[in-house]
């Protein structure tokens, strides 16, 4: 099984070494899922808005060694106040294990868009042929590469769209199961994540408390979100008391987004499994099918294209009541044994 881990720091200074190590550690938490290659995508070492991809066949430890050997080229001592890093462990389904087939996959030579993806795109051959007819050249055998090139093509037709809107238009063309996290040179400091049929959650770590236990879902312009009752008060009643040490990390009732207060730092973690997040924060949002979570300027918002189905009008911010030891092997001799013994509980929870 593939694994996704991504990290966004906003007003939280981190060295490039710290960011890379955080991504590597996230992948190590996902190793139990099985994989044959791993890769990371981070901002380039210079001040230019480029993206550097480091990918390697084999274990995460081999990727870590490769990064260590490139530390001078990667400028690991550099510091980012705002940064998005994405990482992935791949289990080969389309194409043999190789550095080229490893994720992140890219939209072209300049890495305008890069994506990590779990799942299988069942109509990728049709999309690939369409993109080839438009002049796009493919370098991998993966179904994931069509996602990166498709969003680039959609961007060429919709230059005024936001990053989130581009992702929405991209996934509208996809069939199959997927969980994706996107990064782009055109939208530095922004991250967009989405899922359909494959798990994905968002962890929130902030200096100050969360004022709300849920975040309302925003709908596209065709579905006016203001006509819906999201369960959050819009009257002029006094807000909850603020902590003296910091302004509140809040859900804005007008924009329906999670806002860090001015000057407050915030970190977001995106993962396909809670095991990669729990050591950083126990406050998480489990995305539902066709949710699009967008992070811009430290602001988190969740979107959907329409109101079809029985999706709730908000996403609960859940507090995970577990320790990292519980998520990992614990007292079992293997993860297979752990999964066998946990099946009854998993069925009940489902």
One Martini backbone bead per residue (centre of mass of N, CA, C, O) as a GRO file, in nm:
protein
  350
    1UNK     BB    1   0.098   0.034   0.019
    2UNK     BB    2   0.056   0.356   0.014
    3UNK     BB    3   0.207   0.679   0.125
    4UNK     BB    4   0.117   0.987   0.294
    5UNK     BB    5   0.315   1.297   0.341
    6UNK     BB    6   0.262   1.631   0.480
    7UNK     BB    7   0.409   1.975   0.522
    8UNK     BB    8   0.302   2.285   0.691
    9UNK     BB    9   0.463   2.599   0.750
   10UNK     BB   10   0.347   2.888   0.948
   11UNK     BB   11   0.542   3.092   1.111
   12UNK     BB   12   0.762   2.837   1.122
   13UNK     BB   13   1.074   2.805   1.169
   14UNK     BB   14   1.272   2.607   0.934
   15UNK     BB   15   1.486   2.400   0.840
   16UNK     BB   16   1.556   2.197   0.582
   17UNK     BB   17   1.640   1.963   0.762
   18UNK     BB   18   1.383   1.952   0.934
   19UNK     BB   19   1.187   1.903   0.704
   20UNK     BB   20   1.314   1.645   0.589
   21UNK     BB   21   1.302   1.482   0.855
   22UNK     BB   22   0.997   1.496   0.889
   23UNK     BB   23   0.931   1.344   0.628
   24UNK     BB   24   1.088   1.087   0.689
   25UNK     BB   25   0.940   1.015   0.952
   26UNK     BB   26   0.663   0.989   0.822
   27UNK     BB   27   0.744   0.748   0.639
   28UNK     BB   28   0.828   0.553   0.867
   29UNK     BB   29   0.531   0.530   0.980
   30UNK     BB   30   0.446   0.387   0.680
   31UNK     BB   31   0.609   0.118   0.629
   32UNK     BB   32   0.397  -0.109   0.708
   33UNK     BB   33   0.235  -0.091   0.425
   34UNK     BB   34   0.420  -0.107   0.201
   35UNK     BB   35   0.702  -0.088  -0.034
   36UNK     BB   36   0.956   0.028  -0.307
   37UNK     BB   37   0.942   0.349  -0.270
   38UNK     BB   38   1.071   0.699  -0.239
   39UNK     BB   39   0.965   1.055  -0.177
   40UNK     BB   40   1.038   1.412  -0.224
   41UNK     BB   41   0.903   1.760  -0.190
   42UNK     BB   42   1.072   2.075  -0.223
   43UNK     BB   43   1.207   2.348  -0.204
   44UNK     BB   44   1.441   2.510  -0.330
   45UNK     BB   45   1.763   2.631  -0.235
   46UNK     BB   46   1.667   2.885  -0.345
   47UNK     BB   47   1.471   3.179  -0.395
   48UNK     BB   48   1.344   3.035  -0.600
   49UNK     BB   49   1.033   2.906  -0.739
   50UNK     BB   50   1.113   2.594  -0.675
   51UNK     BB   51   1.140   2.230  -0.718
   52UNK     BB   52   1.255   1.953  -0.526
   53UNK     BB   53   1.340   1.618  -0.617
   54UNK     BB   54   1.354   1.311  -0.416
   55UNK     BB   55   1.434   0.979  -0.537
   56UNK     BB   56   1.391   0.619  -0.436
   57UNK     BB   57   1.476   0.301  -0.438
   58UNK     BB   58   1.340   0.156  -0.164
   59UNK     BB   59   1.406   0.254   0.131
   60UNK     BB   60   1.392   0.520   0.338
   61UNK     BB   61   1.692   0.503   0.418
   62UNK     BB   62   1.792   0.550   0.126
   63UNK     BB   63   1.672   0.833   0.099
   64UNK     BB   64   1.819   0.956   0.340
   65UNK     BB   65   2.105   0.911   0.221
   66UNK     BB   66   2.063   1.080  -0.033
   67UNK     BB   67   2.009   1.346   0.111
   68UNK     BB   68   2.279   1.355   0.263
   69UNK     BB   69   2.453   1.360  -0.010
   70UNK     BB   70   2.280   1.651  -0.086
   71UNK     BB   71   2.309   1.884   0.131
   72UNK     BB   72   2.453   2.106  -0.031
   73UNK     BB   73   2.244   2.129  -0.266
   74UNK     BB   74   1.997   2.169  -0.048
   75UNK     BB   75   2.050   2.362   0.179
   76UNK     BB   76   1.995   2.264   0.497
   77UNK     BB   77   2.041   2.556   0.648
   78UNK     BB   78   1.804   2.669   0.555
   79UNK     BB   79   1.521   2.899   0.600
   80UNK     BB   80   1.163   2.854   0.674
   81UNK     BB   81   0.857   3.011   0.744
   82UNK     BB   82   0.740   2.904   0.465
   83UNK     BB   83   0.620   2.564   0.385
   84UNK     BB   84   0.611   2.282   0.145
   85UNK     BB   85   0.593   1.927   0.202
   86UNK     BB   86   0.628   1.617   0.020
   87UNK     BB   87   0.539   1.259   0.056
   88UNK     BB   88   0.629   0.903  -0.044
   89UNK     BB   89   0.504   0.569  -0.068
   90UNK     BB   90   0.552   0.301  -0.305
   91UNK     BB   91   0.330   0.074  -0.478
   92UNK     BB   92   0.346  -0.100  -0.749
   93UNK     BB   93   0.117  -0.078  -1.047
   94UNK     BB   94   0.242   0.142  -1.258
   95UNK     BB   95   0.513   0.020  -1.291
   96UNK     BB   96   0.811  -0.017  -1.198
   97UNK     BB   97   1.051   0.013  -0.984
   98UNK     BB   98   1.151   0.363  -0.974
   99UNK     BB   99   1.250   0.683  -0.983
  100UNK     BB  100   1.044   0.773  -1.202
  101UNK     BB  101   0.783   0.627  -1.068
  102UNK     BB  102   0.812   0.788  -0.841
  103UNK     BB  103   0.723   0.989  -0.584
  104UNK     BB  104   0.677   1.262  -0.712
  105UNK     BB  105   0.486   1.393  -0.961
  106UNK     BB  106   0.507   1.576  -1.275
  107UNK     BB  107   0.428   1.825  -1.525
  108UNK     BB  108   0.745   1.891  -1.571
  109UNK     BB  109   1.061   2.022  -1.588
  110UNK     BB  110   0.953   2.273  -1.377
  111UNK     BB  111   0.750   2.184  -1.152
  112UNK     BB  112   0.470   2.333  -1.126
  113UNK     BB  113   0.351   2.041  -1.061
  114UNK     BB  114   0.299   1.833  -0.772
  115UNK     BB  115   0.231   1.478  -0.679
  116UNK     BB  116   0.063   1.274  -0.447
  117UNK     BB  117  -0.057   0.917  -0.469
  118UNK     BB  118  -0.339   0.728  -0.393
  119UNK     BB  119  -0.427   0.470  -0.596
  120UNK     BB  120  -0.659   0.445  -0.888
  121UNK     BB  121  -0.674   0.541  -1.227
  122UNK     BB  122  -0.899   0.418  -1.462
  123UNK     BB  123  -0.874   0.678  -1.690
  124UNK     BB  124  -0.567   0.737  -1.769
  125UNK     BB  125  -0.545   0.662  -2.070
  126UNK     BB  126  -0.735   0.878  -2.181
  127UNK     BB  127  -0.587   1.122  -2.063
  128UNK     BB  128  -0.313   1.065  -2.191
  129UNK     BB  129  -0.401   1.085  -2.487
  130UNK     BB  130  -0.501   1.373  -2.470
  131UNK     BB  131  -0.227   1.501  -2.380
  132UNK     BB  132  -0.060   1.404  -2.620
  133UNK     BB  133  -0.235   1.568  -2.830
  134UNK     BB  134  -0.122   1.843  -2.670
  135UNK     BB  135   0.211   1.770  -2.622
  136UNK     BB  136   0.259   1.577  -2.400
  137UNK     BB  137   0.520   1.431  -2.203
  138UNK     BB  138   0.619   1.114  -2.085
  139UNK     BB  139   0.826   0.943  -1.820
  140UNK     BB  140   0.619   0.750  -1.706
  141UNK     BB  141   0.395   0.463  -1.602
  142UNK     BB  142   0.193   0.625  -1.450
  143UNK     BB  143  -0.115   0.751  -1.334
  144UNK     BB  144  -0.017   1.010  -1.180
  145UNK     BB  145   0.101   1.192  -1.410
  146UNK     BB  146  -0.176   1.283  -1.525
  147UNK     BB  147  -0.245   1.477  -1.295
  148UNK     BB  148  -0.012   1.683  -1.328
  149UNK     BB  149  -0.076   1.745  -1.635
  150UNK     BB  150  -0.373   1.822  -1.610
  151UNK     BB  151  -0.342   2.073  -1.428
  152UNK     BB  152  -0.168   2.224  -1.630
  153UNK     BB  153  -0.376   2.236  -1.855
  154UNK     BB  154  -0.599   2.380  -1.694
  155UNK     BB  155  -0.430   2.631  -1.634
  156UNK     BB  156  -0.400   2.721  -1.939
  157UNK     BB  157  -0.732   2.771  -1.938
  158UNK     BB  158  -0.713   2.894  -1.611
  159UNK     BB  159  -0.530   3.155  -1.498
  160UNK     BB  160  -0.737   3.269  -1.256
  161UNK     BB  161  -0.722   3.036  -1.087
  162UNK     BB  162  -0.705   2.868  -0.820
  163UNK     BB  163  -0.569   2.605  -0.679
  164UNK     BB  164  -0.834   2.475  -0.586
  165UNK     BB  165  -0.985   2.497  -0.859
  166UNK     BB  166  -0.790   2.319  -1.019
  167UNK     BB  167  -0.837   2.063  -0.853
  168UNK     BB  168  -1.139   2.038  -0.897
  169UNK     BB  169  -1.116   2.011  -1.213
  170UNK     BB  170  -0.940   1.760  -1.207
  171UNK     BB  171  -1.113   1.550  -1.035
  172UNK     BB  172  -1.362   1.561  -1.231
  173UNK     BB  173  -1.185   1.367  -1.446
  174UNK     BB  174  -1.171   1.141  -1.239
  175UNK     BB  175  -1.131   0.785  -1.204
  176UNK     BB  176  -1.165   0.629  -0.900
  177UNK     BB  177  -0.902   0.614  -0.665
  178UNK     BB  178  -0.805   0.881  -0.422
  179UNK     BB  179  -0.511   1.048  -0.286
  180UNK     BB  180  -0.411   1.400  -0.270
  181UNK     BB  181  -0.110   1.608  -0.298
  182UNK     BB  182  -0.035   1.951  -0.363
  183UNK     BB  183   0.224   2.131  -0.547
  184UNK     BB  184   0.350   2.477  -0.633
  185UNK     BB  185   0.518   2.735  -0.798
  186UNK     BB  186   0.253   2.922  -0.841
  187UNK     BB  187   0.185   2.840  -0.511
  188UNK     BB  188   0.341   2.942  -0.270
  189UNK     BB  189   0.260   2.802   0.045
  190UNK     BB  190   0.066   2.592  -0.084
  191UNK     BB  191  -0.205   2.350  -0.019
  192UNK     BB  192  -0.364   2.054  -0.171
  193UNK     BB  193  -0.631   1.830  -0.074
  194UNK     BB  194  -0.761   1.498  -0.170
  195UNK     BB  195  -1.054   1.263  -0.194
  196UNK     BB  196  -1.141   0.912  -0.319
  197UNK     BB  197  -1.149   0.608  -0.161
  198UNK     BB  198  -0.910   0.740   0.016
  199UNK     BB  199  -0.733   0.812   0.280
  200UNK     BB  200  -0.748   1.141   0.464
  201UNK     BB  201  -0.566   1.368   0.679
  202UNK     BB  202  -0.570   1.655   0.912
  203UNK     BB  203  -0.332   1.826   1.094
  204UNK     BB  204  -0.332   2.045   1.394
  205UNK     BB  205  -0.083   2.303   1.487
  206UNK     BB  206  -0.098   2.539   1.757
  207UNK     BB  207  -0.044   2.791   1.981
  208UNK     BB  208  -0.347   2.799   1.992
  209UNK     BB  209  -0.662   2.756   2.032
  210UNK     BB  210  -0.961   2.601   1.951
  211UNK     BB  211  -1.286   2.735   1.910
  212UNK     BB  212  -1.358   2.484   1.736
  213UNK     BB  213  -1.496   2.143   1.648
  214UNK     BB  214  -1.538   2.269   1.354
  215UNK     BB  215  -1.565   2.280   0.986
  216UNK     BB  216  -1.697   2.423   0.736
  217UNK     BB  217  -1.843   2.373   0.428
  218UNK     BB  218  -1.765   2.461   0.108
  219UNK     BB  219  -1.909   2.581  -0.190
  220UNK     BB  220  -1.963   2.640  -0.483
  221UNK     BB  221  -2.101   2.892  -0.671
  222UNK     BB  222  -2.346   2.708  -0.748
  223UNK     BB  223  -2.333   2.661  -0.424
  224UNK     BB  224  -2.454   2.847  -0.185
  225UNK     BB  225  -2.331   2.859   0.137
  226UNK     BB  226  -2.535   3.082   0.263
  227UNK     BB  227  -2.795   2.876   0.250
  228UNK     BB  228  -2.659   2.738   0.484
  229UNK     BB  229  -2.651   2.549   0.789
  230UNK     BB  230  -2.349   2.505   0.982
  231UNK     BB  231  -2.366   2.549   1.312
  232UNK     BB  232  -2.276   2.851   1.319
  233UNK     BB  233  -2.257   3.146   1.451
  234UNK     BB  234  -2.379   3.485   1.317
  235UNK     BB  235  -2.391   3.656   1.545
  236UNK     BB  236  -2.308   3.918   1.798
  237UNK     BB  237  -2.195   3.752   1.995
  238UNK     BB  238  -1.980   3.676   2.216
  239UNK     BB  239  -1.698   3.544   2.231
  240UNK     BB  240  -1.484   3.351   2.341
  241UNK     BB  241  -1.257   3.351   2.559
  242UNK     BB  242  -0.941   3.470   2.576
  243UNK     BB  243  -0.626   3.416   2.583
  244UNK     BB  244  -0.357   3.588   2.712
  245UNK     BB  245  -0.122   3.450   2.539
  246UNK     BB  246  -0.340   3.427   2.293
  247UNK     BB  247  -0.491   3.426   2.024
  248UNK     BB  248  -0.728   3.279   1.853
  249UNK     BB  249  -0.793   2.980   1.692
  250UNK     BB  250  -1.024   3.012   1.423
  251UNK     BB  251  -1.356   3.025   1.302
  252UNK     BB  252  -1.481   3.189   1.038
  253UNK     BB  253  -1.812   3.285   0.979
  254UNK     BB  254  -1.776   3.420   0.692
  255UNK     BB  255  -1.543   3.225   0.545
  256UNK     BB  256  -1.511   2.934   0.653
  257UNK     BB  257  -1.229   2.934   0.820
  258UNK     BB  258  -0.914   2.860   0.937
  259UNK     BB  259  -0.761   3.091   1.169
  260UNK     BB  260  -0.487   3.248   1.236
  261UNK     BB  261  -0.371   3.473   1.413
  262UNK     BB  262  -0.193   3.733   1.409
  263UNK     BB  263   0.132   3.585   1.427
  264UNK     BB  264   0.050   3.300   1.426
  265UNK     BB  265   0.135   2.980   1.438
  266UNK     BB  266   0.126   2.699   1.196
  267UNK     BB  267   0.053   2.345   1.149
  268UNK     BB  268   0.038   2.102   0.882
  269UNK     BB  269  -0.091   1.761   0.838
  270UNK     BB  270  -0.063   1.511   0.583
  271UNK     BB  271  -0.238   1.187   0.577
  272UNK     BB  272  -0.314   0.832   0.540
  273UNK     BB  273  -0.216   0.817   0.852
  274UNK     BB  274  -0.205   0.865   1.195
  275UNK     BB  275   0.093   0.765   1.251
  276UNK     BB  276   0.222   1.040   1.115
  277UNK     BB  277   0.080   1.256   1.338
  278UNK     BB  278   0.058   1.198   1.655
  279UNK     BB  279   0.347   1.322   1.737
  280UNK     BB  280   0.236   1.628   1.674
  281UNK     BB  281  -0.089   1.568   1.680
  282UNK     BB  282  -0.450   1.522   1.797
  283UNK     BB  283  -0.565   1.724   1.571
  284UNK     BB  284  -0.822   1.621   1.342
  285UNK     BB  285  -0.921   1.573   0.992
  286UNK     BB  286  -1.155   1.381   0.819
  287UNK     BB  287  -1.185   1.322   0.507
  288UNK     BB  288  -1.406   1.319   0.245
  289UNK     BB  289  -1.545   1.251  -0.029
  290UNK     BB  290  -1.451   1.526  -0.235
  291UNK     BB  291  -1.270   1.674  -0.072
  292UNK     BB  292  -1.114   2.012  -0.036
  293UNK     BB  293  -0.805   2.103   0.098
  294UNK     BB  294  -0.701   2.440   0.178
  295UNK     BB  295  -0.380   2.619   0.190
  296UNK     BB  296  -0.360   2.977   0.283
  297UNK     BB  297  -0.194   3.176   0.481
  298UNK     BB  298  -0.273   2.959   0.717
  299UNK     BB  299  -0.546   2.877   0.578
  300UNK     BB  300  -0.824   2.664   0.635
  301UNK     BB  301  -1.019   2.487   0.384
  302UNK     BB  302  -1.338   2.337   0.287
  303UNK     BB  303  -1.445   2.167  -0.015
  304UNK     BB  304  -1.721   2.154  -0.258
  305UNK     BB  305  -1.902   2.124  -0.553
  306UNK     BB  306  -2.144   1.978  -0.392
  307UNK     BB  307  -2.456   1.839  -0.222
  308UNK     BB  308  -2.431   1.559  -0.279
  309UNK     BB  309  -2.560   1.354  -0.070
  310UNK     BB  310  -2.460   1.289   0.295
  311UNK     BB  311  -2.290   1.517   0.364
  312UNK     BB  312  -2.169   1.704   0.584
  313UNK     BB  313  -2.151   2.058   0.680
  314UNK     BB  314  -1.906   1.939   0.846
  315UNK     BB  315  -1.584   1.906   1.012
  316UNK     BB  316  -1.447   1.734   1.250
  317UNK     BB  317  -1.240   1.798   1.528
  318UNK     BB  318  -1.036   1.552   1.627
  319UNK     BB  319  -0.941   1.364   1.916
  320UNK     BB  320  -0.682   1.168   1.964
  321UNK     BB  321  -0.688   0.859   2.174
  322UNK     BB  322  -0.358   0.807   2.126
  323UNK     BB  323  -0.068   0.637   2.087
  324UNK     BB  324   0.201   0.547   1.906
  325UNK     BB  325   0.206   0.253   2.015
  326UNK     BB  326  -0.084   0.181   1.918
  327UNK     BB  327  -0.030   0.223   1.608
  328UNK     BB  328   0.172   0.042   1.620
  329UNK     BB  329   0.258  -0.280   1.715
  330UNK     BB  330   0.325  -0.315   1.999
  331UNK     BB  331   0.271  -0.653   2.121
  332UNK     BB  332   0.312  -0.744   1.845
  333UNK     BB  333   0.502  -0.927   1.608
  334UNK     BB  334   0.308  -0.800   1.382
  335UNK     BB  335   0.103  -0.636   1.163
  336UNK     BB  336  -0.065  -0.877   1.083
  337UNK     BB  337  -0.148  -0.958   1.368
  338UNK     BB  338  -0.277  -0.691   1.443
  339UNK     BB  339  -0.497  -0.688   1.217
  340UNK     BB  340  -0.639  -0.948   1.299
  341UNK     BB  341  -0.717  -0.859   1.599
  342UNK     BB  342  -0.862  -0.576   1.486
  343UNK     BB  343  -1.108  -0.647   1.304
  344UNK     BB  344  -1.359  -0.632   1.489
  345UNK     BB  345  -1.321  -0.329   1.559
  346UNK     BB  346  -1.319  -0.222   1.267
  347UNK     BB  347  -1.607  -0.308   1.196
  348UNK     BB  348  -1.751  -0.146   1.412
  349UNK     BB  349  -1.635   0.138   1.330
  350UNK     BB  350  -1.752   0.115   1.029
   0.00000   0.00000   0.00000
